[in-house]
């Protein structure tokens, strides 16, 4: 009887060994797994949520505002009497209408000044004041109607900014104000309200509006050319000067980016719960070979590099979207035994089906083999600068990658050799990525960003539906951008 | 319900599938745990701990191999960890670097039942018992056993040879007189 036959007979006997466990064992197992039955947190949804959240935020911020309608307040030419008294009487208009008209006129001026499209009402030279005022009866009853137009618009008679005021003057109205000097507080409050609204759409416009608002009220009794004295004109003109001269920033920027770090393969969870999981991550041989256990897969992290061209488009002052083309190399390292060359193997050693000329034994940790995966990917990401004064960007997005080449170790259970070969990978690899980028250097027109980056492939590496291992990488990202 | 479906249903958190999976493998796995421990209570402790690990890591079962083999590997790992942690076994698990002991060529016929053989196996010192189980029953090489237990490969071979010789001696005695306490006669 051969030695192995004794072991085999013992093994057969032990395979038959079976007992019935007590009922308490299942109860305790059940109790334990109930508390652990929650689904593991799908961390890769975080970048997706960030993308969705940033997109939603941008949509809300850039939602089209309801168009401001111009209040039509008067049709009649002002009578001579209306010019004379510079009392605070607002003949023919109640104060609400005046206030409303003023605030809306302010809004039109500032919005137009910010460079937005003029509405048909402001672009055409149609009279601002229609023939029939909405409160004509009461107006007439109380005296001659006086049109109200924003005094702030008058000196800036350029570029369609103050068409409404111009129109008013062009219609032969001498621009007398209906605003009573005794009620500046109400008017000013309305003006401030309008300015606050403007601040949301354009800081430049709001600045101008505030500067203009600082100019004293429309002086009564002056023609439109005499509305302001020299100092006032200069103040208003200087407020508009930056807008006229400043060149708007380009919304597009391009650059190059690179990332250096480490990569590895993980299961559905990014981090193992314990070392025990690593034990379960052993490769399963294609052919089971008696009771011979499969050697433990000793995968370690390897260097990771990614680099390419990027392009960004600003959606707002602190939000932008980016894309580009990236080349990435993921690597993992695997400890193996001695290298064996095909030519040195004995003739009875069957390795005919194995690819390559170099094999590695599965016993000793004599060598380290580097598995490599090359991908070309197109990222789509959103960058948000959460704090206005801190040049820090939070980015999150997705990548569609295509595997252009790969080589990794495989295990053959019959020969008990590792052999390098092209793995059966999914060609299309979706990945989620996230990171932080801090502006470490920059001047007008360019900037250098750096910060930690992480990416996790949502697609499993293998075409096999049961192998859920995925590539992931983390490291330091550097990006150079030019506007 | 086949193993694959059983795993899928268990992953969905269905208690009946989890219980079915447990019932399908609990008996044979208790046999595995029994071989590594000295009492049924310890074996049940290992079984419970092992099945908790099975359910917690069920997502990692890729379905390429046998579910039973996968669970068995978990049980063996759990049993070894249990022996290492448990003070009762620690003293017997001390391995010394011994010189290579030649494996005897004696191969008696094993006419004992599975339970009788398991009882003899459990009378071995824990170190011998573990190494004999790992090599003879599970099929691990001495290099792998050395890595698992943190001992030298030669120590594993030596301990195995001693365990084997002792077990054969007991089997021979049992073959002659089935009612004898074989291990008592050899003074272990």
Short mmCIF file of C-alpha atoms in Angstrom, two decimals, chain A residues 18 21 72 76 143 173 210 261 265 296 304 352 356 359 380 412 415 421 437 443 460:
data_model
loop_
_atom_site.label_atom_id
_atom_site.label_comp_id
_atom_site.label_asym_id
_atom_site.label_seq_id
_atom_site.Cartn_x
_atom_site.Cartn_y
_atom_site.Cartn_z
CA UNK A 18 -21.25 14.42 9.64
CA UNK A 21 -25.63 20.59 15.15
CA UNK A 72 -47.20 101.77 -19.15
CA UNK A 76 -50.52 112.22 -22.58
CA UNK A 143 -54.21 117.04 -12.50
CA UNK A 173 -41.67 114.82 -22.75
CA UNK A 210 -25.58 101.18 -6.84
CA UNK A 261 -0.64 57.20 -7.58
CA UNK A 265 -8.32 45.57 -7.74
CA UNK A 296 -3.45 32.40 -2.32
CA UNK A 304 -0.86 54.20 -11.53
CA UNK A 352 1.42 22.93 -24.23
CA UNK A 356 4.29 32.46 -23.29
CA UNK A 359 6.01 30.63 -16.13
CA UNK A 380 -17.12 64.06 -17.94
CA UNK A 412 -3.19 26.81 -14.38
CA UNK A 415 0.67 22.49 -14.11
CA UNK A 421 -1.65 36.33 -20.79
CA UNK A 437 -8.05 70.53 -6.68
CA UNK A 443 -1.72 84.27 -13.10
CA UNK A 460 -16.19 44.63 -13.20
#
